[in-house]
Tab-separated table of C-alpha atoms in Angstrom:
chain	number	residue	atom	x	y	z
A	1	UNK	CA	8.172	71.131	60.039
A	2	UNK	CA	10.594	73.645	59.421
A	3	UNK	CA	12.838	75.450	61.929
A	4	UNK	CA	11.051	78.799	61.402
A	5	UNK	CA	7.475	76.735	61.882
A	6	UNK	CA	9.347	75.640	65.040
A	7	UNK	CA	9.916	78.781	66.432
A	8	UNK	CA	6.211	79.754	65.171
A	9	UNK	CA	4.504	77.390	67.262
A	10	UNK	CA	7.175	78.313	70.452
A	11	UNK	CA	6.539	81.782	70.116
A	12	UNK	CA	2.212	81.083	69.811
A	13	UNK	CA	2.598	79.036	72.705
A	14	UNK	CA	4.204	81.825	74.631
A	15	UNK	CA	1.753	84.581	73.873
A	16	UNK	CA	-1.219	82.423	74.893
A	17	UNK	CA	-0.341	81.151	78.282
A	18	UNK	CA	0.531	84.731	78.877
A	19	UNK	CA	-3.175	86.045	77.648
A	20	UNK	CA	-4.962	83.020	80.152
A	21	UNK	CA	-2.303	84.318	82.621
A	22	UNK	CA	-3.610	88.042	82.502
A	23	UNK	CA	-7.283	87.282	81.816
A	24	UNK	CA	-6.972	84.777	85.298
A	25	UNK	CA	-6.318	88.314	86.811
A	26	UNK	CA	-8.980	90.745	88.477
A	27	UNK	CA	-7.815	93.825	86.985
A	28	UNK	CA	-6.145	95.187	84.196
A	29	UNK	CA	-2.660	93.024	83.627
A	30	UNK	CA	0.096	95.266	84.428
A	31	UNK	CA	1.902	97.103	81.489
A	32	UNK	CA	4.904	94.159	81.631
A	33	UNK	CA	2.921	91.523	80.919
A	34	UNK	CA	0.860	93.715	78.056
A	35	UNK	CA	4.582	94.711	76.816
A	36	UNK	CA	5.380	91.225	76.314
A	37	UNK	CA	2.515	90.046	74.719
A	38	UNK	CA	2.570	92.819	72.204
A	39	UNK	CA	5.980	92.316	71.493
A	40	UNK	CA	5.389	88.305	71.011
A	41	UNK	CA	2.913	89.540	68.419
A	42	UNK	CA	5.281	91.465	66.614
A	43	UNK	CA	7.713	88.506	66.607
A	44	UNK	CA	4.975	86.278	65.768
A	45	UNK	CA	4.028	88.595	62.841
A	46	UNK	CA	7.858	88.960	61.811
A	47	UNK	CA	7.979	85.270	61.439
A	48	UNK	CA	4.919	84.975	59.485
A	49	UNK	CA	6.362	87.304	57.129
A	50	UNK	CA	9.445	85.192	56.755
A	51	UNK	CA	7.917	82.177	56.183
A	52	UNK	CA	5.577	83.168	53.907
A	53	UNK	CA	8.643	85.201	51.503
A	54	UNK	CA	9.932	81.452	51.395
A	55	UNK	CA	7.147	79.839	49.994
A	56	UNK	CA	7.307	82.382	47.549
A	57	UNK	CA	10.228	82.192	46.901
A	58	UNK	CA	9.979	78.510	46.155
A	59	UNK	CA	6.864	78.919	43.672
């Protein structure tokens, strides 16, 4: 597994125990914890992009 798919998998890992954490509470989470799992998805999505120029780039 690459470093990149590394990171992928951290960053994954990150976003979902933070969605179980705010859907374990009663209200709406509060706007840190939506901050930081919107900008997980945009890392996640960055990385995607990356990784999928290199196998591109290797075809």
């Amino acid at each position: 597994m690459s470093d990149l798919e590394t990171l992928l998998d951290r960053l994954k890992n990150a976003q979902r125990d933070l969605i179980l954490d705010a859907a374990k509470v009663a209200m709406v989470p509060p706007d840190s914890m939506l901050r930081r799992i919107a900008d997980l998805e945009n890392s996640i999505a960055a990385v995607e992009a990356l990784i999928d120029e290199q196998r591109h780039a290797r075809a």
